[in-house]
Tab-separated table of C-alpha atoms (C1' of nucleotides) in Angstrom:
chain	number	residue	atom	x	y	z
P	1	MET	CA	0.000	0.000	0.000
P	2	THR	CA	1.192	3.506	-0.698
P	3	SER	CA	1.213	6.196	1.928
P	4	ALA	CA	-1.072	8.363	-0.158
P	5	GLU	CA	-4.029	6.042	0.385
P	6	PRO	CA	-6.209	6.398	3.445
P	7	THR	CA	-5.512	3.893	6.188
P	8	PRO	CA	-7.545	0.796	5.433
P	9	PRO	CA	-9.652	-0.722	8.166
P	10	GLU	CA	-7.877	-3.540	9.966
P	11	SER	CA	-9.084	-6.690	11.642
P	12	VAL	CA	-6.098	-6.847	13.954
P	13	ALA	CA	-4.841	-4.138	16.250
P	14	ALA	CA	-2.558	-3.627	19.217
P	15	PHE	CA	-3.035	-1.195	22.071
P	16	PRO	CA	-0.488	-0.205	24.690
P	17	ILE	CA	-1.517	-1.215	28.203
P	18	ARG	CA	-0.007	-1.104	31.652
P	19	ASP	CA	-1.182	-2.770	34.829
P	20	TYR	CA	-3.893	-4.659	32.973
P	21	ASP	CA	-4.741	-8.157	34.188
P	22	LEU	CA	-6.972	-9.450	31.421
P	23	GLU	CA	-7.579	-12.784	33.090
P	24	ALA	CA	-8.699	-11.276	36.391
P	25	THR	CA	-10.825	-8.764	34.529
P	26	LEU	CA	-12.608	-11.310	32.365
P	27	THR	CA	-13.142	-13.883	35.120
P	28	SER	CA	-14.244	-11.569	37.903
P	29	GLY	CA	-17.981	-11.914	37.379
P	30	GLN	CA	-18.634	-8.688	35.495
P	31	ALA	CA	-19.120	-10.178	32.036
P	32	PHE	CA	-20.234	-13.712	31.378
P	33	ARG	CA	-19.488	-14.532	27.770
P	34	TRP	CA	-15.690	-14.585	27.546
P	35	GLN	CA	-14.084	-17.923	26.825
P	36	ARG	CA	-10.466	-18.729	27.407
P	37	LEU	CA	-8.853	-20.126	24.260
P	38	ASP	CA	-5.244	-21.246	24.397
P	39	ARG	CA	-3.421	-18.012	25.025
P	40	GLY	CA	-6.264	-15.588	24.510
P	41	TRP	CA	-9.908	-14.903	25.074
P	42	GLU	CA	-12.840	-14.985	22.689
P	43	GLY	CA	-15.950	-12.966	23.224
P	44	VAL	CA	-18.515	-10.617	21.822
P	45	ILE	CA	-18.799	-6.873	22.217
P	46	GLY	CA	-22.008	-5.517	20.761
P	47	ALA	CA	-22.337	-7.046	17.298
P	48	ARG	CA	-18.675	-8.019	16.927
P	49	TRP	CA	-16.938	-11.276	17.619
P	50	LEU	CA	-13.359	-10.802	18.760
P	51	ARG	CA	-10.304	-12.479	20.172
P	52	VAL	CA	-8.075	-10.663	22.635
P	53	SER	CA	-4.823	-11.466	24.351
P	54	ALA	CA	-2.476	-9.467	26.495
P	55	THR	CA	1.211	-9.257	27.149
P	56	ALA	CA	2.717	-7.090	29.857
P	57	ASP	CA	2.436	-3.985	27.697
P	58	THR	CA	0.161	-4.790	24.749
P	59	LEU	CA	-3.434	-5.727	24.203
P	60	CYS	CA	-3.760	-7.642	20.940
P	61	VAL	CA	-7.149	-7.736	19.269
P	62	GLN	CA	-8.476	-9.653	16.310
P	63	THR	CA	-11.928	-9.236	14.815
P	64	ALA	CA	-13.738	-11.154	12.100
P	65	GLU	CA	-14.314	-8.100	9.957
P	66	PRO	CA	-12.223	-4.988	9.282
P	67	VAL	CA	-12.569	-2.175	11.788
P	68	SER	CA	-11.847	1.473	11.068
P	69	ASP	CA	-12.767	2.957	14.433
P	70	TRP	CA	-11.728	1.144	17.599
P	71	GLN	CA	-13.412	3.456	20.072
P	72	TRP	CA	-15.936	0.789	21.077
P	73	LEU	CA	-13.069	-1.429	22.161
P	74	ILE	CA	-11.316	1.331	24.062
P	75	ASP	CA	-14.574	2.071	25.868
P	76	TYR	CA	-15.330	-1.541	26.704
P	77	PHE	CA	-11.889	-2.291	28.125
P	78	GLN	CA	-11.549	1.218	29.556
P	79	LEU	CA	-8.084	1.492	28.099
P	80	HIS	CA	-7.796	5.172	28.992
P	81	VAL	CA	-8.133	4.551	32.732
P	82	GLU	CA	-4.930	4.992	34.696
P	83	LEU	CA	-5.157	2.301	37.308
P	84	ASP	CA	-2.562	3.942	39.581
P	85	ARG	CA	-4.871	6.863	40.133
P	86	VAL	CA	-7.765	4.608	41.024
P	87	LEU	CA	-5.800	2.410	43.390
P	88	ALA	CA	-4.358	5.477	45.099
P	89	THR	CA	-7.843	6.381	46.300
P	90	PHE	CA	-8.409	3.051	48.046
P	91	PRO	CA	-8.270	3.072	51.836
P	92	ASP	CA	-4.847	2.125	53.110
P	93	ASP	CA	-5.904	-0.761	55.307
P	94	PRO	CA	-4.819	-4.407	55.500
P	95	PRO	CA	-7.806	-5.900	53.632
P	96	MET	CA	-7.475	-3.542	50.675
P	97	ARG	CA	-3.711	-3.932	50.582
P	98	ALA	CA	-4.163	-7.693	50.464
P	99	ALA	CA	-6.825	-7.500	47.761
P	100	VAL	CA	-4.731	-5.201	45.582
P	101	ALA	CA	-1.652	-7.347	46.092
P	102	ALA	CA	-3.643	-10.396	45.035
P	103	CYS	CA	-5.211	-9.032	41.870
P	104	ARG	CA	-3.506	-5.821	40.828
P	105	GLY	CA	-4.422	-5.097	37.232
P	106	LEU	CA	-8.056	-6.062	37.658
P	107	ARG	CA	-10.179	-3.546	35.767
P	108	LEU	CA	-13.799	-2.563	35.530
P	109	LEU	CA	-15.256	-3.004	32.066
P	110	ARG	CA	-17.850	-0.674	30.537
P	111	GLN	CA	-20.645	-2.831	29.193
P	112	ASP	CA	-23.824	-2.358	27.254
P	113	PRO	CA	-26.634	-1.455	29.687
P	114	TRP	CA	-29.207	-3.912	28.354
P	115	GLU	CA	-26.809	-6.848	28.253
P	116	CYS	CA	-25.598	-5.982	31.739
P	117	LEU	CA	-29.080	-5.565	33.162
P	118	ALA	CA	-30.396	-8.753	31.574
P	119	SER	CA	-27.327	-10.695	32.662
P	120	PHE	CA	-27.662	-9.682	36.281
P	121	LEU	CA	-31.384	-10.371	36.231
P	122	CYS	CA	-30.276	-13.930	35.525
P	123	SER	CA	-27.752	-13.858	38.324
P	124	SER	CA	-29.798	-13.820	41.488
P	125	SER	CA	-28.948	-16.732	43.708
P	126	LYS	CA	-26.952	-18.412	40.945
P	127	GLN	CA	-23.313	-19.356	40.720
P	128	ILE	CA	-21.246	-17.617	38.059
P	129	VAL	CA	-20.820	-20.854	36.112
P	130	GLN	CA	-24.595	-21.222	35.975
P	131	ILE	CA	-25.121	-17.621	34.955
P	132	ARG	CA	-22.766	-18.245	32.061
P	133	GLN	CA	-24.807	-21.275	31.021
P	134	ILE	CA	-28.073	-19.350	31.107
P	135	ILE	CA	-26.651	-16.502	29.064
P	136	ALA	CA	-25.072	-18.881	26.565
P	137	LEU	CA	-28.481	-20.452	25.982
P	138	LEU	CA	-30.196	-17.080	25.606
P	139	CYS	CA	-27.598	-15.969	23.051
P	140	GLU	CA	-27.587	-19.221	21.148
P	141	ARG	CA	-31.365	-19.329	20.828
P	142	TYR	CA	-32.325	-15.682	20.531
P	143	GLY	CA	-29.219	-13.736	19.572
P	144	GLU	CA	-28.402	-12.508	16.084
P	145	ALA	CA	-25.759	-14.628	14.332
P	146	LEU	CA	-22.443	-12.804	13.983
P	147	VAL	CA	-19.638	-12.916	11.463
P	148	VAL	CA	-16.856	-15.164	12.717
P	149	PRO	CA	-13.565	-16.297	11.157
P	150	PRO	CA	-13.831	-19.031	8.523
P	151	GLY	CA	-14.319	-22.428	10.109
P	152	HIS	CA	-15.123	-20.975	13.509
P	153	THR	CA	-18.147	-22.282	15.392
P	154	PRO	CA	-21.144	-19.945	15.121
P	155	VAL	CA	-21.432	-17.124	17.650
P	156	SER	CA	-24.390	-14.897	18.386
P	157	ALA	CA	-24.880	-11.445	19.789
P	158	PHE	CA	-26.604	-10.953	23.105
P	159	PRO	CA	-30.341	-10.991	22.330
P	160	THR	CA	-32.027	-7.613	22.087
P	161	ALA	CA	-34.721	-6.577	24.522
P	162	ALA	CA	-37.230	-6.678	21.676
P	163	ARG	CA	-36.337	-10.263	20.844
P	164	LEU	CA	-36.606	-11.424	24.440
P	165	ALA	CA	-39.839	-9.464	24.842
P	166	ALA	CA	-41.208	-11.536	21.969
P	167	CYS	CA	-40.360	-14.769	23.794
P	168	THR	CA	-42.951	-16.501	25.909
P	169	GLU	CA	-42.119	-16.899	29.555
P	170	ASP	CA	-41.895	-20.642	28.959
P	171	GLU	CA	-39.287	-20.135	26.272
P	172	LEU	CA	-37.164	-18.171	28.698
P	173	TRP	CA	-37.832	-20.768	31.370
P	174	GLU	CA	-36.352	-23.332	28.992
P	175	CYS	CA	-33.066	-21.437	29.210
P	176	LYS	CA	-32.742	-22.590	32.833
P	177	LEU	CA	-33.885	-19.266	34.205
P	178	GLY	CA	-36.284	-20.663	36.777
P	179	PHE	CA	-38.176	-17.989	38.696
P	180	ARG	CA	-35.993	-15.338	37.039
P	181	ALA	CA	-37.777	-15.899	33.706
P	182	ARG	CA	-40.687	-13.658	34.635
P	183	ASN	CA	-38.444	-10.796	35.720
P	184	LEU	CA	-36.373	-10.984	32.553
P	185	SER	CA	-39.515	-11.125	30.443
P	186	PHE	CA	-40.993	-8.046	32.126
P	187	ALA	CA	-37.737	-6.123	31.903
P	188	ALA	CA	-37.391	-6.960	28.206
P	189	GLN	CA	-40.918	-5.649	27.596
P	190	MET	CA	-40.294	-2.465	29.571
P	191	VAL	CA	-37.109	-1.757	27.637
P	192	ALA	CA	-38.513	-2.790	24.256
P	193	ASP	CA	-41.597	-0.607	24.475
P	194	GLY	CA	-39.728	2.349	25.905
P	195	ARG	CA	-41.301	2.461	29.349
P	196	ILE	CA	-37.723	2.529	30.590
P	197	ASP	CA	-35.008	4.184	28.534
P	198	LEU	CA	-31.627	2.746	29.392
P	199	GLU	CA	-29.785	5.324	27.285
P	200	ARG	CA	-31.391	8.173	29.163
P	201	LEU	CA	-29.993	6.835	32.451
P	202	ARG	CA	-26.543	7.876	31.297
P	203	ARG	CA	-27.525	11.495	31.813
P	204	LEU	CA	-28.816	10.984	35.346
P	205	ASP	CA	-26.844	10.908	38.543
P	206	CYS	CA	-26.306	7.611	40.289
P	207	ALA	CA	-29.216	7.872	42.717
P	208	ALA	CA	-31.684	8.920	40.036
P	209	ALA	CA	-30.530	6.175	37.694
P	210	ARG	CA	-30.883	3.631	40.498
P	211	HIS	CA	-34.376	4.877	41.169
P	212	GLN	CA	-35.282	4.172	37.554
P	213	LEU	CA	-33.808	0.669	37.670
P	214	PHE	CA	-35.850	-0.051	40.806
P	215	ARG	CA	-38.961	0.186	38.635
P	216	LEU	CA	-38.065	-3.216	37.212
P	217	CYS	CA	-39.315	-6.335	38.972
P	218	GLY	CA	-36.462	-8.306	40.436
P	219	VAL	CA	-34.071	-5.372	40.482
P	220	GLY	CA	-33.112	-4.407	43.998
P	221	ARG	CA	-30.085	-2.764	45.505
P	222	LYS	CA	-27.530	-5.346	44.459
P	223	ILE	CA	-28.498	-5.866	40.836
P	224	SER	CA	-29.007	-2.137	40.316
P	225	ASP	CA	-25.559	-1.470	41.730
P	226	CYS	CA	-24.047	-3.999	39.326
P	227	VAL	CA	-25.645	-2.260	36.365
P	228	LEU	CA	-24.774	1.200	37.649
P	229	LEU	CA	-21.152	0.144	38.058
P	230	PHE	CA	-20.507	-2.192	35.139
P	231	ALA	CA	-22.612	-0.468	32.481
P	232	TYR	CA	-22.849	3.168	33.492
P	233	GLY	CA	-19.569	3.517	35.323
P	234	PHE	CA	-20.925	5.064	38.509
P	235	GLN	CA	-17.933	4.531	40.758
P	236	GLU	CA	-19.916	4.960	43.959
P	237	ALA	CA	-22.103	1.938	43.204
P	238	PHE	CA	-21.061	-0.839	45.551
P	239	PRO	CA	-22.778	-4.176	44.897
P	240	ILE	CA	-22.958	-6.255	48.065
P	241	ASP	CA	-23.482	-9.923	47.277
P	242	VAL	CA	-22.709	-12.948	49.429
P	243	TRP	CA	-18.992	-12.715	48.617
P	244	VAL	CA	-18.610	-9.029	49.333
P	245	ARG	CA	-20.679	-9.398	52.493
P	246	ARG	CA	-18.371	-12.208	53.493
P	247	ALA	CA	-15.358	-10.012	52.756
P	248	LEU	CA	-16.704	-7.154	54.823
P	249	HIS	CA	-17.563	-9.411	57.749
P	250	GLN	CA	-14.366	-11.408	57.722
P	251	LEU	CA	-11.903	-8.670	56.881
P	252	TYR	CA	-13.413	-5.590	58.511
P	253	PHE	CA	-15.791	-6.763	61.244
P	254	PRO	CA	-14.703	-10.174	62.470
P	255	ARG	CA	-16.659	-11.405	65.493
P	256	ARG	CA	-19.323	-8.789	65.125
P	257	HIS	CA	-22.711	-9.043	63.587
P	258	LEU	CA	-23.553	-6.143	61.330
P	259	THR	CA	-26.937	-6.008	59.650
P	260	ALA	CA	-27.272	-4.938	56.058
P	261	ARG	CA	-27.984	-1.291	56.747
P	262	PRO	CA	-24.935	-0.348	58.836
P	263	LEU	CA	-22.776	-2.479	56.568
P	264	GLU	CA	-23.977	-0.510	53.557
P	265	LYS	CA	-23.410	2.721	55.425
P	266	PHE	CA	-19.817	1.698	56.092
P	267	THR	CA	-19.182	0.996	52.413
P	268	LEU	CA	-20.575	4.398	51.421
P	269	THR	CA	-17.938	6.254	53.388
P	270	HIS	CA	-14.976	3.955	53.792
P	271	PHE	CA	-13.904	3.087	50.270
P	272	GLY	CA	-13.557	6.487	48.684
P	273	PRO	CA	-14.543	7.916	45.299
P	274	HIS	CA	-13.863	4.645	43.458
P	275	ALA	CA	-15.686	2.444	45.960
P	276	GLY	CA	-17.118	0.263	43.223
P	277	TYR	CA	-13.625	-0.479	41.987
P	278	ALA	CA	-12.559	-1.412	45.505
P	279	GLN	CA	-15.595	-3.658	45.752
P	280	GLN	CA	-14.503	-5.536	42.624
P	281	TYR	CA	-11.082	-6.120	44.134
P	282	LEU	CA	-12.634	-7.477	47.340
P	283	PHE	CA	-15.001	-9.701	45.376
P	284	HIS	CA	-12.319	-11.221	43.198
P	285	TYR	CA	-9.890	-11.507	46.082
P	286	MET	CA	-12.378	-13.476	48.170
P	287	ARG	CA	-13.304	-15.749	45.315
P	288	THR	CA	-9.754	-16.606	44.357
P	289	LYS	CA	-7.838	-16.659	47.612
P	290	ARG	CA	-7.125	-19.918	49.334
P	291	GLY	CA	-9.830	-20.726	51.832
P	292	GLY	CA	-12.011	-17.936	50.499
P	293	ARG	CA	-15.019	-20.173	50.365
P	294	THR	CA	-14.728	-21.391	53.929
P	295	ALA	CA	-16.360	-19.693	56.869
P	296	PRO	CA	-19.742	-18.369	55.736
P	297	PRO	CA	-20.701	-14.816	56.771
P	298	SER	CA	-22.578	-15.792	59.901
P	299	ALA	CA	-20.215	-18.544	61.027
P	300	GLY	CA	-18.624	-17.747	64.338
P	301	ALA	CA	-20.432	-14.455	64.611
P	302	ALA	CA	-20.195	-13.360	68.196
P	303	PRO	CA	-23.415	-12.388	69.959
P	304	ASP	CA	-22.226	-8.840	70.642
P	305	ARG	CA	-23.915	-6.585	68.141
P	306	LEU	CA	-22.763	-3.258	66.930
P	307	ARG	CA	-25.157	-0.597	68.113
P	308	THR	CA	-26.982	0.910	65.179
R	1	DG	C1'	-28.151	-36.182	49.584
R	2	DC	C1'	-26.754	-31.635	51.099
R	3	DC	C1'	-25.333	-26.883	50.898
R	4	DC	C1'	-25.148	-22.883	48.502
R	5	DA	C1'	-25.133	-19.486	44.681
R	6	DG	C1'	-22.761	-11.752	42.315
R	7	DG	C1'	-31.141	-11.582	45.194
R	8	DT	C1'	-35.712	-9.927	45.655
R	9	DG	C1'	-40.058	-9.006	47.740
R	10	DA	C1'	-43.392	-10.004	51.028
R	11	DA	C1'	-44.820	-11.286	55.538
R	12	DG	C1'	-44.355	-11.329	60.375
R	13	DC	C1'	-42.486	-9.434	64.481
Y	1	DG	C1'	-36.034	-1.693	61.699
Y	2	DC	C1'	-34.711	-6.849	61.404
Y	3	DT	C1'	-35.367	-11.882	60.245
Y	4	DT	C1'	-37.368	-15.433	57.667
Y	5	DC	C1'	-39.160	-17.414	53.767
Y	6	DA	C1'	-40.454	-18.788	48.941
Y	7	DC	C1'	-38.951	-18.576	44.543
Y	8	DA	C1'	-36.135	-22.955	40.855
Y	9	DT	C1'	-32.128	-25.130	39.641
Y	10	DG	C1'	-27.823	-27.341	39.342
Y	11	DG	C1'	-22.632	-27.309	40.572
Y	12	DG	C1'	-19.477	-29.247	43.687
DNA sequence: GCCCAGGTGAAGC
DNA sequence: GCTTCACATGGG
């Protein structure tokens, strides 16, 4: 090619990175469709199949079709975020130091609001491996087929709200959703017919956006916080699930019983302006550290209660 | 077989 | 305000 021609779109690209742990990021329960494949990861962002891999200083990306503008990828992986600045805002206490030491390089992704919302509607009281199964079925059955490399097994996009709204509740039930089928069905209808506008939430503040998400059946504090954090990037959102609750009890309040309210209050003030980021470190740390699964939240809780 | 999972909403106290 | 329970299902 001559230099006079405009730069042709490419299907491979490399981006400089630093402090980016792709494995921790893609396995930390934010996104549920990434598959490890030999040295890289395969997944779907929007309507694009892609393969990514990382070295210490480079993120390598391959798509099935040429790409002229990579902004969608930069947004999704949040490549512009300087992790140092985020980590510097974390409280300097033993639990956070341990969590950062264990999974430094873990990042928050920026996902599509509908995919994120629908995914976490499937998540309640399910293990991550099961959530992945549910979502795989939804995509396989109701997602739009995507262009993949020659010879590659077919891959589909995450199903649109309109497509899931057109499903019967039984059809969703068949995707192993159980009692979550009704909530997903209602949410899909609300989004598809415009009763809730997920794009508009971007312009609201965190509390107002949360208030809107609460209008959906099956969306409470935890699921709304996941969407606010993983899709909209509200850094103050702090999802408290069984693992994070366990982390808070074990690491910050051993031998004390804190109820949900004071625990939430603690998280609102203690973890700083990037509390949601800190939460993700605690979550992944608890799930991956040796013995993390032992000692459930209430085990060994002393009778002395913190006055509320 | 048993326990538990990135929960929520309702009921009872 | 807090605790308990039903809601389905399957992984380990």
